[in-house]
Short mmCIF file of C-alpha atoms and ligand atoms in Angstrom, two decimals:
data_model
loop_
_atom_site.label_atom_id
_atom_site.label_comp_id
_atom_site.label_asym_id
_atom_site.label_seq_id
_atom_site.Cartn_x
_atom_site.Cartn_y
_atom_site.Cartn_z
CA UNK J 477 -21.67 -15.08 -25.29
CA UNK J 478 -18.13 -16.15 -26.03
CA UNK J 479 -15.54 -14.01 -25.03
CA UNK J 480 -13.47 -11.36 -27.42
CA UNK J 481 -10.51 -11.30 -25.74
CA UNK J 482 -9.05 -8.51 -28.52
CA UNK J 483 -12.02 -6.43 -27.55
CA UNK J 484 -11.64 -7.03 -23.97
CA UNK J 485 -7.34 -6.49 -24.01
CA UNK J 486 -8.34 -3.00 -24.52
CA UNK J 487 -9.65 -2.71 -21.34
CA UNK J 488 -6.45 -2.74 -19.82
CA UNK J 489 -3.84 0.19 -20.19
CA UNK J 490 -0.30 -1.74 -19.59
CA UNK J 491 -1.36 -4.21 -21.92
CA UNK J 492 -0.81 -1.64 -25.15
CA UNK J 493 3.07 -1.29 -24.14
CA UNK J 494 5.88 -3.08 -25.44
CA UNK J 495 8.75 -5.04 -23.62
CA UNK J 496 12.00 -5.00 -25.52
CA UNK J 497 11.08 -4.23 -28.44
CA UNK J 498 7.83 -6.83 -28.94
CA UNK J 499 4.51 -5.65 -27.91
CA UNK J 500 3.79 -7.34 -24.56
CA UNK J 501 2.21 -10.93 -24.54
CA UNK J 502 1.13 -11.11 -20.84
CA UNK J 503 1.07 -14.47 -19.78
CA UNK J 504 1.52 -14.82 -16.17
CA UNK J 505 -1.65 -13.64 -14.43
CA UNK J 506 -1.61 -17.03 -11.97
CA UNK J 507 1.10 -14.62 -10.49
CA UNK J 508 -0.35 -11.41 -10.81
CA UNK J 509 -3.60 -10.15 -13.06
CA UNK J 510 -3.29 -6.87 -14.81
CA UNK J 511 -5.93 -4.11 -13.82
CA UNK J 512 -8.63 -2.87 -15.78
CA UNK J 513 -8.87 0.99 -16.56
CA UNK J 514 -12.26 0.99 -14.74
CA UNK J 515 -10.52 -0.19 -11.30
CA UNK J 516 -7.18 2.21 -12.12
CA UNK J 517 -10.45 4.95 -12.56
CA UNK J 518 -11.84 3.77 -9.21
CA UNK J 519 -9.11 4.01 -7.05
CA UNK J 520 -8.23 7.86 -8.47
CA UNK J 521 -11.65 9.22 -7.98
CA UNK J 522 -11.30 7.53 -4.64
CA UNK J 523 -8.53 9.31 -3.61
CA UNK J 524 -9.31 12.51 -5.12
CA UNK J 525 -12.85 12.67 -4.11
CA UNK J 526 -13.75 10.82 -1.05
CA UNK J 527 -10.36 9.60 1.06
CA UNK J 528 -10.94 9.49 5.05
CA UNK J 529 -10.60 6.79 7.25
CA UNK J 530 -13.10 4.62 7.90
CA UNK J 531 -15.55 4.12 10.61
CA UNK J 532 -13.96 6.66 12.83
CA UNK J 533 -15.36 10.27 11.91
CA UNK J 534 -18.24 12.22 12.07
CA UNK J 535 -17.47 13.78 9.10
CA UNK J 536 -18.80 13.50 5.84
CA UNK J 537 -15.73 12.32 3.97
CA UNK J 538 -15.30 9.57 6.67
CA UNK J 539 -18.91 8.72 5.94
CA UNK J 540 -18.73 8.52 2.34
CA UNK J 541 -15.09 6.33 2.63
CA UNK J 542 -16.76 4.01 5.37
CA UNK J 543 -19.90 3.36 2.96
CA UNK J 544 -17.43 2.72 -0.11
CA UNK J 545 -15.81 0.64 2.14
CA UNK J 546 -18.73 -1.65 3.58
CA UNK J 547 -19.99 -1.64 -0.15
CA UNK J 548 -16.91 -3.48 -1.48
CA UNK J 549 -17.50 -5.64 1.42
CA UNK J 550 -21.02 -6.39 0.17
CA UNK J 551 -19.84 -6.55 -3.05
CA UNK J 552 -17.52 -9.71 -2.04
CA UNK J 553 -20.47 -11.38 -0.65
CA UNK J 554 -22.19 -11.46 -3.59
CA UNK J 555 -18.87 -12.25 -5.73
CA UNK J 556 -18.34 -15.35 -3.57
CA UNK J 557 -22.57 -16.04 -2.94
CA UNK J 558 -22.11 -15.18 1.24
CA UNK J 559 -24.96 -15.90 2.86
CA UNK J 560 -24.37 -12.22 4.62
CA UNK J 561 -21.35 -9.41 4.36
CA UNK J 562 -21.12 -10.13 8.75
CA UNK J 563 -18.67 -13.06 7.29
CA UNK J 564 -16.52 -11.36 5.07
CA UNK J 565 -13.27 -10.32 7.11
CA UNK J 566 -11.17 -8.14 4.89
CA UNK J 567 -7.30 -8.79 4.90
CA UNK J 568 -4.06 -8.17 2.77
CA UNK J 569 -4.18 -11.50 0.77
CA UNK J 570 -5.07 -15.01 0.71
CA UNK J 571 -1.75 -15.75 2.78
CA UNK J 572 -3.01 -13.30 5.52
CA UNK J 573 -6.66 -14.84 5.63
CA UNK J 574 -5.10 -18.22 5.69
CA UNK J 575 -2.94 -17.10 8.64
CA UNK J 576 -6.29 -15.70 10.24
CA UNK J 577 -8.12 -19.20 9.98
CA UNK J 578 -4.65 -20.92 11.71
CA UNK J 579 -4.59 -18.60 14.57
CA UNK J 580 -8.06 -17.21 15.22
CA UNK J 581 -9.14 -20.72 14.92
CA UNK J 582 -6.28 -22.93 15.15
CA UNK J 583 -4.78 -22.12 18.11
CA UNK J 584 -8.04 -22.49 19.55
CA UNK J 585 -9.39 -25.31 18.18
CA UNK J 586 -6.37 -28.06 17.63
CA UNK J 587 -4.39 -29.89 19.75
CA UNK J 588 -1.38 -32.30 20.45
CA UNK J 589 -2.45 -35.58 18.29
CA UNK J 590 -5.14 -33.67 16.35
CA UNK J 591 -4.55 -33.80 11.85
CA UNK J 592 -4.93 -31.60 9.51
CA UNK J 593 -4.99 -33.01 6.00
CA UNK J 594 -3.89 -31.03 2.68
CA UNK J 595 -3.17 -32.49 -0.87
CA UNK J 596 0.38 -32.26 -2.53
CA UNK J 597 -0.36 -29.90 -5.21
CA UNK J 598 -0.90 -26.70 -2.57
CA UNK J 599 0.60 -23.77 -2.53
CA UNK J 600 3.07 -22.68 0.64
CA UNK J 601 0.83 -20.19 1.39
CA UNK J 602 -1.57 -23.04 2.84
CA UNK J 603 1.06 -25.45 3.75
CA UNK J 604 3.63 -22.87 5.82
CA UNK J 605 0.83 -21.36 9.06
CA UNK J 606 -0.04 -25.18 8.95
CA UNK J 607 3.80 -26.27 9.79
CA UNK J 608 4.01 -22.89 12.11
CA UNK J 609 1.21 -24.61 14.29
CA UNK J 610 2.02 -28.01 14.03
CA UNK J 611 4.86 -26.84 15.79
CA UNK J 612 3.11 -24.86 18.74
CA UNK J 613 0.12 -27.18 19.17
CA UNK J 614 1.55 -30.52 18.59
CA UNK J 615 -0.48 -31.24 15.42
CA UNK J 616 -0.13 -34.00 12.82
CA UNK J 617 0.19 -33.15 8.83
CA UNK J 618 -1.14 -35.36 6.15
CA UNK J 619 -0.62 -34.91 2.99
CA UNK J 620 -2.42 -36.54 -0.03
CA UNK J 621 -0.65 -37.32 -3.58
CA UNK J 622 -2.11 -37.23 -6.73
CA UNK J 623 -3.76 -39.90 -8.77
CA UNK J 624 -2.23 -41.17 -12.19
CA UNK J 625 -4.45 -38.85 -13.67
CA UNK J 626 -2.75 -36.10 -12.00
CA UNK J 627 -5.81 -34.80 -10.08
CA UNK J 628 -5.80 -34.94 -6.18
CA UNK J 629 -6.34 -39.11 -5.59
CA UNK J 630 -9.71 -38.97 -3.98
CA UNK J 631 -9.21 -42.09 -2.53
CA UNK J 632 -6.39 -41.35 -0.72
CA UNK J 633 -7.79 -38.19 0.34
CA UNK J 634 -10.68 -40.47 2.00
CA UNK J 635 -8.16 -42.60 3.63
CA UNK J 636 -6.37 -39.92 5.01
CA UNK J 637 -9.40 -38.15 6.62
CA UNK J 638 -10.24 -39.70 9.82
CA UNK J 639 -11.36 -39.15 13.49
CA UNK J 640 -8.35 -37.46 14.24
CA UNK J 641 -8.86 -35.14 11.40
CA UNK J 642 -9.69 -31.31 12.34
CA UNK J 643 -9.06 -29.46 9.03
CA UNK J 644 -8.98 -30.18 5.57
CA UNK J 645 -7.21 -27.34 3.98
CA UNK J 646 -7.08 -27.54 -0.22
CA UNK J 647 -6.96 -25.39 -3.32
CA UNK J 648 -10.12 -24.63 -5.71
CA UNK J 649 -7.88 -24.16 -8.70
CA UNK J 650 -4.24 -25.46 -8.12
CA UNK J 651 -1.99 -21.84 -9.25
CA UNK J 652 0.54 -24.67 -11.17
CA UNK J 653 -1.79 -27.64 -12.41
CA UNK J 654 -4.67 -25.75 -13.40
CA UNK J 655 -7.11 -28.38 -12.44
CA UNK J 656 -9.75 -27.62 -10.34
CA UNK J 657 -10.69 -29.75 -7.07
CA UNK J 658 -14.45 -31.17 -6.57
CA UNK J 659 -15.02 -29.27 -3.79
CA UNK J 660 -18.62 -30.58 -2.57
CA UNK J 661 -17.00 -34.51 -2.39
CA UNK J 662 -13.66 -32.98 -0.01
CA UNK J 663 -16.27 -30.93 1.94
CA UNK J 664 -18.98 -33.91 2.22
CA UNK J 665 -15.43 -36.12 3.54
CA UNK J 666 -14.66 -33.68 6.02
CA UNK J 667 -17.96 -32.65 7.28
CA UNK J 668 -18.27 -36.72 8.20
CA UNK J 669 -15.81 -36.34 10.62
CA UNK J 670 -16.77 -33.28 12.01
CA UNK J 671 -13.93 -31.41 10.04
CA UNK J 672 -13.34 -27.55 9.42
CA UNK J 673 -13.27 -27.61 5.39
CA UNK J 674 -10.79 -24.46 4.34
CA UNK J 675 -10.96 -23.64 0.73
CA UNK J 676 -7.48 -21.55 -0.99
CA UNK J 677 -9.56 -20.01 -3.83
CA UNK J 678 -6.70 -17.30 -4.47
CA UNK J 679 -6.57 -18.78 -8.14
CA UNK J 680 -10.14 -20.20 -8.71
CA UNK J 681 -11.83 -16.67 -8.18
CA UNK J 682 -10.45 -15.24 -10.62
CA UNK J 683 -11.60 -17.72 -13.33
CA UNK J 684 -14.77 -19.59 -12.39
CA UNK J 685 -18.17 -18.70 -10.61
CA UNK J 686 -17.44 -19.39 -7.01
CA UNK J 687 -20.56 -20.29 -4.42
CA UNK J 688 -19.38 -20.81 -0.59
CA UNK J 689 -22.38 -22.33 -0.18
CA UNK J 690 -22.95 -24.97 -2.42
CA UNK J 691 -19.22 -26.09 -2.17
CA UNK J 692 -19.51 -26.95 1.09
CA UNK J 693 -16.57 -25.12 2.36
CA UNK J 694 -16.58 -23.11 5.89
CA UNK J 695 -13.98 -20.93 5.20
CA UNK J 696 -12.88 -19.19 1.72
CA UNK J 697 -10.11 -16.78 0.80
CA UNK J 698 -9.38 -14.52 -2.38
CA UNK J 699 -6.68 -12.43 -3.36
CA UNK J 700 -7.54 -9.39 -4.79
CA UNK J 701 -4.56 -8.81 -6.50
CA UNK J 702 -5.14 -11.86 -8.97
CA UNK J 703 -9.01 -10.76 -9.64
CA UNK J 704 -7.48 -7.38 -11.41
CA UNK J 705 -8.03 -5.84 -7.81
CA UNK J 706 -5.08 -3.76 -6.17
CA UNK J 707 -2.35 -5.57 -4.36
CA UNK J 708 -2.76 -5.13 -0.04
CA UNK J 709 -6.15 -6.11 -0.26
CA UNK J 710 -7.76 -9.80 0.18
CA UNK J 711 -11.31 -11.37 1.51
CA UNK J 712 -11.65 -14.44 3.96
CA UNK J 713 -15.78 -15.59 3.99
CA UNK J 714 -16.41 -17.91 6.98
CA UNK J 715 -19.42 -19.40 7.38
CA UNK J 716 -21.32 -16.96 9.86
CA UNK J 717 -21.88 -18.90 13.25
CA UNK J 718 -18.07 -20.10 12.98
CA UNK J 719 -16.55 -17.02 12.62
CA UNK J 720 -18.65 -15.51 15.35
CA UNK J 721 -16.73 -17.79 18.29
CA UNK J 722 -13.56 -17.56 16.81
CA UNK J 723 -11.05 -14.91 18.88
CA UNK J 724 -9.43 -12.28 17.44
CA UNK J 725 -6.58 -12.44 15.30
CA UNK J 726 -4.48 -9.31 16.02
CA UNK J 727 -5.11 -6.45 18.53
CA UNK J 728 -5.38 -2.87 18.14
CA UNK J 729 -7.65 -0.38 17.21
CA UNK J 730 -11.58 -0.39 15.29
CA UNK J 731 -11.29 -4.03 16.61
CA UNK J 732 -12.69 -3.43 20.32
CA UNK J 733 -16.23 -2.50 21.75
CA UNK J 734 -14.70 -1.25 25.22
CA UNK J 735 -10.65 -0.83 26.16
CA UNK J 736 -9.63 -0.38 29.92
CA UNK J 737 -5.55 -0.27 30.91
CA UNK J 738 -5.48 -3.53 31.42
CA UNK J 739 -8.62 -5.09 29.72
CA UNK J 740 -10.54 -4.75 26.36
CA UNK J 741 -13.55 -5.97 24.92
CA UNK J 742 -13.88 -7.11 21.33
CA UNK J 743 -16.05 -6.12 18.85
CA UNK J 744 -18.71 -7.99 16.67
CA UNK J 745 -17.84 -9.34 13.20
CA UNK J 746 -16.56 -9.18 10.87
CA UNK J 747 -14.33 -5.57 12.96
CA UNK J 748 -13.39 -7.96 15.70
CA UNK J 749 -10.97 -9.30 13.01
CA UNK J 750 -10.02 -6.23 11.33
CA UNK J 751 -7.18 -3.91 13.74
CA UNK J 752 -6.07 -1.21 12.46
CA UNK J 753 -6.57 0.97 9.57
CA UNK J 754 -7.42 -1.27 6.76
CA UNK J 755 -6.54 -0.89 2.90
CA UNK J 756 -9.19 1.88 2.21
CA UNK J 757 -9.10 2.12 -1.43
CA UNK J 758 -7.56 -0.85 -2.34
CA UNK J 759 -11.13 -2.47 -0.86
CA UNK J 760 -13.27 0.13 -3.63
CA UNK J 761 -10.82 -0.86 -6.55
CA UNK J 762 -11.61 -4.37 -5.68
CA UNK J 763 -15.52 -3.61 -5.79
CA UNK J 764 -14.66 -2.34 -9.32
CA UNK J 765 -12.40 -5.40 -10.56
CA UNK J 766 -15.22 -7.60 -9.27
CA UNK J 767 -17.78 -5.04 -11.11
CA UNK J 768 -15.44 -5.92 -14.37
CA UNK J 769 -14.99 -9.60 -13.75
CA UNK J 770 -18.93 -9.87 -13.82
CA UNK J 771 -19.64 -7.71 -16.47
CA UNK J 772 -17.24 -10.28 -18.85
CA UNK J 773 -19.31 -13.46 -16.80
CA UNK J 774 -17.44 -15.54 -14.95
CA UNK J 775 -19.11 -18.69 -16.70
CA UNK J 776 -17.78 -17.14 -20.40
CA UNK J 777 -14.15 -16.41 -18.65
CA UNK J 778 -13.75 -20.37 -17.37
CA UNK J 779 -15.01 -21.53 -21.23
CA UNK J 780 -12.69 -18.95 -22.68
CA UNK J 781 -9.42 -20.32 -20.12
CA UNK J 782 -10.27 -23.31 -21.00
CA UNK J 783 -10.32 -22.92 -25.05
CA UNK J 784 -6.81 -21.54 -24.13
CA UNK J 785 -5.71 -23.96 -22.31
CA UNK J 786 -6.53 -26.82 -24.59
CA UNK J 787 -4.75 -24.65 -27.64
CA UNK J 788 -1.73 -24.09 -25.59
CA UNK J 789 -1.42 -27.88 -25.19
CA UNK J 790 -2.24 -28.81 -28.87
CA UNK J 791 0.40 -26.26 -30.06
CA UNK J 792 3.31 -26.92 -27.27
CA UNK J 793 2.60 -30.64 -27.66
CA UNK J 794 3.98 -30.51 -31.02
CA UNK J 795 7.25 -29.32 -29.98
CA UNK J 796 9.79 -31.95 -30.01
CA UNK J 797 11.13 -32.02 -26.31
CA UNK J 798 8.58 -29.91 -24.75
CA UNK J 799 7.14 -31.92 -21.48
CA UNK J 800 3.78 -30.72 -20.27
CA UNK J 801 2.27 -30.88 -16.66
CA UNK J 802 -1.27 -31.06 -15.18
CA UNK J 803 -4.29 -33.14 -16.48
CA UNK J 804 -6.63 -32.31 -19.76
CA UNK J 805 -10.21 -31.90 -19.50
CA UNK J 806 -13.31 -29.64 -18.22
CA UNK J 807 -11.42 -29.20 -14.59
CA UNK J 808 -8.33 -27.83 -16.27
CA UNK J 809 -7.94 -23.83 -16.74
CA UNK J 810 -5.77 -21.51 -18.27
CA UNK J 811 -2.61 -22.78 -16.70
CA UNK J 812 0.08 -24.79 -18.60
CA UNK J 813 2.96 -25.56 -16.57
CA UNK J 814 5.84 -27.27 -18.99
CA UNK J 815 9.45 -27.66 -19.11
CA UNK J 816 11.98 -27.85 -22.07
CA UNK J 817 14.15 -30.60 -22.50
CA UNK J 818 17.65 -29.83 -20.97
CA UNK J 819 17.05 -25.95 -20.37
CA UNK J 820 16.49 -24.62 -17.07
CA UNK J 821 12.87 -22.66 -16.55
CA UNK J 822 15.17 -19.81 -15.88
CA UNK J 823 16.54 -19.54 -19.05
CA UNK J 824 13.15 -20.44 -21.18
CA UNK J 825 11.69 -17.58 -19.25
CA UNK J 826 14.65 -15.05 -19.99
CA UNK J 827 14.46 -16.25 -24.23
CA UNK J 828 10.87 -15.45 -23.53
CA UNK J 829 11.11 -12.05 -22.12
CA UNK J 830 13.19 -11.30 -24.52
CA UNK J 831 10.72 -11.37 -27.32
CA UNK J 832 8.44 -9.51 -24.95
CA UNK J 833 6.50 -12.55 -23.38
CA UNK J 834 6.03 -13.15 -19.38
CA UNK J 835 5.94 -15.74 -18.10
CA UNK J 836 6.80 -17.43 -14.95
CA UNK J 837 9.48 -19.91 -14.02
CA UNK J 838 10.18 -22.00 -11.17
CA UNK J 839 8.78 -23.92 -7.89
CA UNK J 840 5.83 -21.57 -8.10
CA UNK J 841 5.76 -21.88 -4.28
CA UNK J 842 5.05 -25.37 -4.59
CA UNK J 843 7.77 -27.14 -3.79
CA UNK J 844 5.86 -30.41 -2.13
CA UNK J 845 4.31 -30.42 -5.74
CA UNK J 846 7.39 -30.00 -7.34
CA UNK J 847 9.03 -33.56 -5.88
CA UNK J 848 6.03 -35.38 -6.58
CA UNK J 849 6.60 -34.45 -10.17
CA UNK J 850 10.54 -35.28 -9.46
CA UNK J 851 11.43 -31.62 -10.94
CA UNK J 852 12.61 -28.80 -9.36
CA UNK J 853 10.97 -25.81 -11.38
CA UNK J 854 9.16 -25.53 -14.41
CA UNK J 855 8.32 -22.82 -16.76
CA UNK J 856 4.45 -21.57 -16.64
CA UNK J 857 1.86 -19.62 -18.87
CA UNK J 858 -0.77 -18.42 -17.44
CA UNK J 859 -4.16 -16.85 -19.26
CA UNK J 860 -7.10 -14.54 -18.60
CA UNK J 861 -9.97 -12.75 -20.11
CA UNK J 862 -7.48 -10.82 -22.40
CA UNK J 863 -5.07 -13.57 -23.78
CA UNK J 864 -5.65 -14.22 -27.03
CA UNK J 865 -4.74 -17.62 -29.43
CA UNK J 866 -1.93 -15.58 -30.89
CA UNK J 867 -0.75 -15.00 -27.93
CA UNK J 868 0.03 -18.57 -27.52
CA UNK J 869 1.05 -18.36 -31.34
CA UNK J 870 3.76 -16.22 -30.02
CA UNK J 871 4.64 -18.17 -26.97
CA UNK J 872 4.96 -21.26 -28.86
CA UNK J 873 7.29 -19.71 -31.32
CA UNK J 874 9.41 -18.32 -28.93
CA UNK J 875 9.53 -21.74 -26.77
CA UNK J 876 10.99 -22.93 -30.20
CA UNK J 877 13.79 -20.92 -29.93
CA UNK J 878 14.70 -21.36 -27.03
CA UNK J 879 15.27 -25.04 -27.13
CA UNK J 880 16.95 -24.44 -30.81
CA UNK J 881 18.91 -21.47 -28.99
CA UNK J 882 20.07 -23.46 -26.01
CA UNK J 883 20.05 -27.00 -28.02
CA UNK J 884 22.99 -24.96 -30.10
CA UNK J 885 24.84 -24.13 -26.87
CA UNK J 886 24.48 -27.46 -25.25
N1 PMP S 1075 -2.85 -19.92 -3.10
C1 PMP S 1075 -2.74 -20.02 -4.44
C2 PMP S 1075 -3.35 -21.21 -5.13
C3 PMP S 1075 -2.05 -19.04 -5.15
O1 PMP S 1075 -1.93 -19.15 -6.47
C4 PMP S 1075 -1.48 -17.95 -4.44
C5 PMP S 1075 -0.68 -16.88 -5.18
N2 PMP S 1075 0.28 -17.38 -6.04
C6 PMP S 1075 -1.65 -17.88 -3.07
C7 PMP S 1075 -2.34 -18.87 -2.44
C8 PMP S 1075 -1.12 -16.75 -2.27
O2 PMP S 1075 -1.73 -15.57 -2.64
P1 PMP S 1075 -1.20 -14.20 -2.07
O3 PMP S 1075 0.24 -14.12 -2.42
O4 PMP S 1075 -2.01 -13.16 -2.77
O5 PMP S 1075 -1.43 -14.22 -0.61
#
């Protein structure tokens, strides 16, 4: 069933208020997602009912905390179609699980001469542990442009990959373009080289039904923050037999089987990866955002983005001097990058805000991407479950004035 986003929108508290003086139009969820009142409801029966730390005590508060916790762990199995919950390492965000894969694994597995290849469009967060090791380990960084189409070139991607190639590291849903990546063809590419396919699905997850296993990928990360999750908490799914050579990651406590002064043993997976006390209830408000997200269907959300999406286009296209970003068709989501003719994305953001709509503006922590579309920022509106078509009415409108307000100045 189609989505009613003005049923839905009630669902989630902050979205009643109003910022200055306009009820709130929400449009940057790429950055952040709003939270549902059933995971705000989760985490404060969580803390007032069952807090303890986890896997430690004998007690039954510890017991009931440690089963919430390995729940939400089971629960991102079956959000992401894991094979098992053994492979689902829990960590603060995508960037952290990213970080994981570079230095559990990297540092490890790569040396002087070796390649890893990525695609233009990605975000820092899987460009940045890629430089750090390139540095330490002597490894080589390809990077693949887009096609005229604005999609990842495929053929370049092919060229790139080669016997040299260890890792192919690339986005499910690029957090500026929108467009999603065919991730069975780039896992198929680097599996015939013997490759280590890493999947960024920090936006996709949100947004489309995600299998590990049919897209071929051996690693995956999410964020829970963008899912309608709290912040601090984040999943990284590695495909079981990997993970289970990899070393640890950082050292410290619930990570070890056996600790002498000078000597320690590590434990199985997915603890061995996990030091430290971990976001408690941040993990059981995730269970419930992921509860949420599948309750609304995953499938309905990515026809409902993508509705939105195509609207936002029709109606900004019409603007005289609006310039839009990304490519059109069934691999492009609710996010519509664009930039106004002579104003900064600063300044469209700030007319924006101040008819009460968010949205983002800037490099979007994409600078690469930025050059190859020879701009330095843009402004960006992002949609979920809840945005609505007058919404983008709104946004429209008050893109409008902005280039009328700053066409006056200029
Ligand atoms: N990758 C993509 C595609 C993203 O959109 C983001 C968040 N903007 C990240 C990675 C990083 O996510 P986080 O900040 O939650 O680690």
């Amino acid at each position: 069933m189609a989505i009613d986003a003005a049923v839905l929108r009630r669902d989630f508290p902050i979205l009643q208020r109003s910022v200055n003086g306009s009820k709130l139009v929400y449009l940057d969820s790429a950055a952040s997602a709003q939270k549902p009142g059933s995971v705000l409801a989760a985490l404060d029966a969580f803390y007032r009912e069952s807090y303890a730390n986890v896997h430690r005590g004998a007690h039954t508060l510890s017991a009931e905390a440690t089963d919430k916790y390995e729940a939400a762990r089971a629960r991102v199995a079956r959000f992401v179609n894991a094979p098992s919950e053994r492979s689902v390492v829990f960590v603060r965000n995508a960037t952290e699980g990213i970080n994981l894969v570079a230095h559990a694994w990297g540092r490890s597995a790569l040396g002087a001469g070796d390649e890893i290849v990525v695609t233009v469009a990605e975000h820092h967060a899987n460009l940045v542990p890629w430089h750090l090791l390139a540095a330490e380990r002597g490894v080589r960084i390809r990077g693949v442009p887009l096609g005229s189409d604005g999609r990842v070139d495929m053929e370049a991607l092919a060229a790139a990959i080669g016997p040299r190639t260890k890792l192919v590291a690339t986005f499910h849903m690029s957090n500026v373009l929108g467009v999603i990546n065919p991730l069975p063809r780039i896992a198929a590419l680097a599996h015939a080289v013997g490759a280590f396919m890493l999947v960024d699905g920090a936006q996709a997850a949100a947004h489309l039904p995600v299998d590990v296993q049919a897209s071929g990928a051996d690693a995956y990360v999410i964020s829970g923050h963008k899912l309608g999750g709290p912040s601090g908490i984040g999943a990284l799914w590695v495909r079981e037999e990997l993970l289970r050579q990899w070393p640890p990651f950082m050292g410290g406590g619930e990570m070890i089987r056996h600790v002498e002064i000078d000597r320690s043993t590590y434990a199985d997976i997915p603890m061995r990866f996990e030091a430290g006390t971990p976001a408690i209830a941040e993990a059981v408000g995730l269970h419930a955002a992921l509860d949420y997200l599948d309750e609304v269907g995953r499938a309905e959300i990515w026809e409902h983005d993508k509705a939105l999406a195509r609207y936002a286009i029709e109606r900004l296209r019409r603007l005289p001097g609006v310039t839009l970003y990304g490519p059109e068709g069934e691999d492009r989501g609710g996010i519509v990058p664009f930039n106004v003719d002579g104003v900064h994305p600063h300044d469209v953001a700030s007319v924006l805000d101040a008819h009460g709509v968010a949205i983002r503006a800037g490099h979007h922590c994409a600078q690469p991407l930025m050059q190859a579309l020879g701009v330095r920022g843009t402004a960006r509106a992002s949609f979920w479950l809840h945005t609505t078509t007058e919404e983008i009415d709104r946004l429209a409108e008050a893109v409008a004035e902005a280039r009328e307000f700053f066409g006056a100045v200029a």
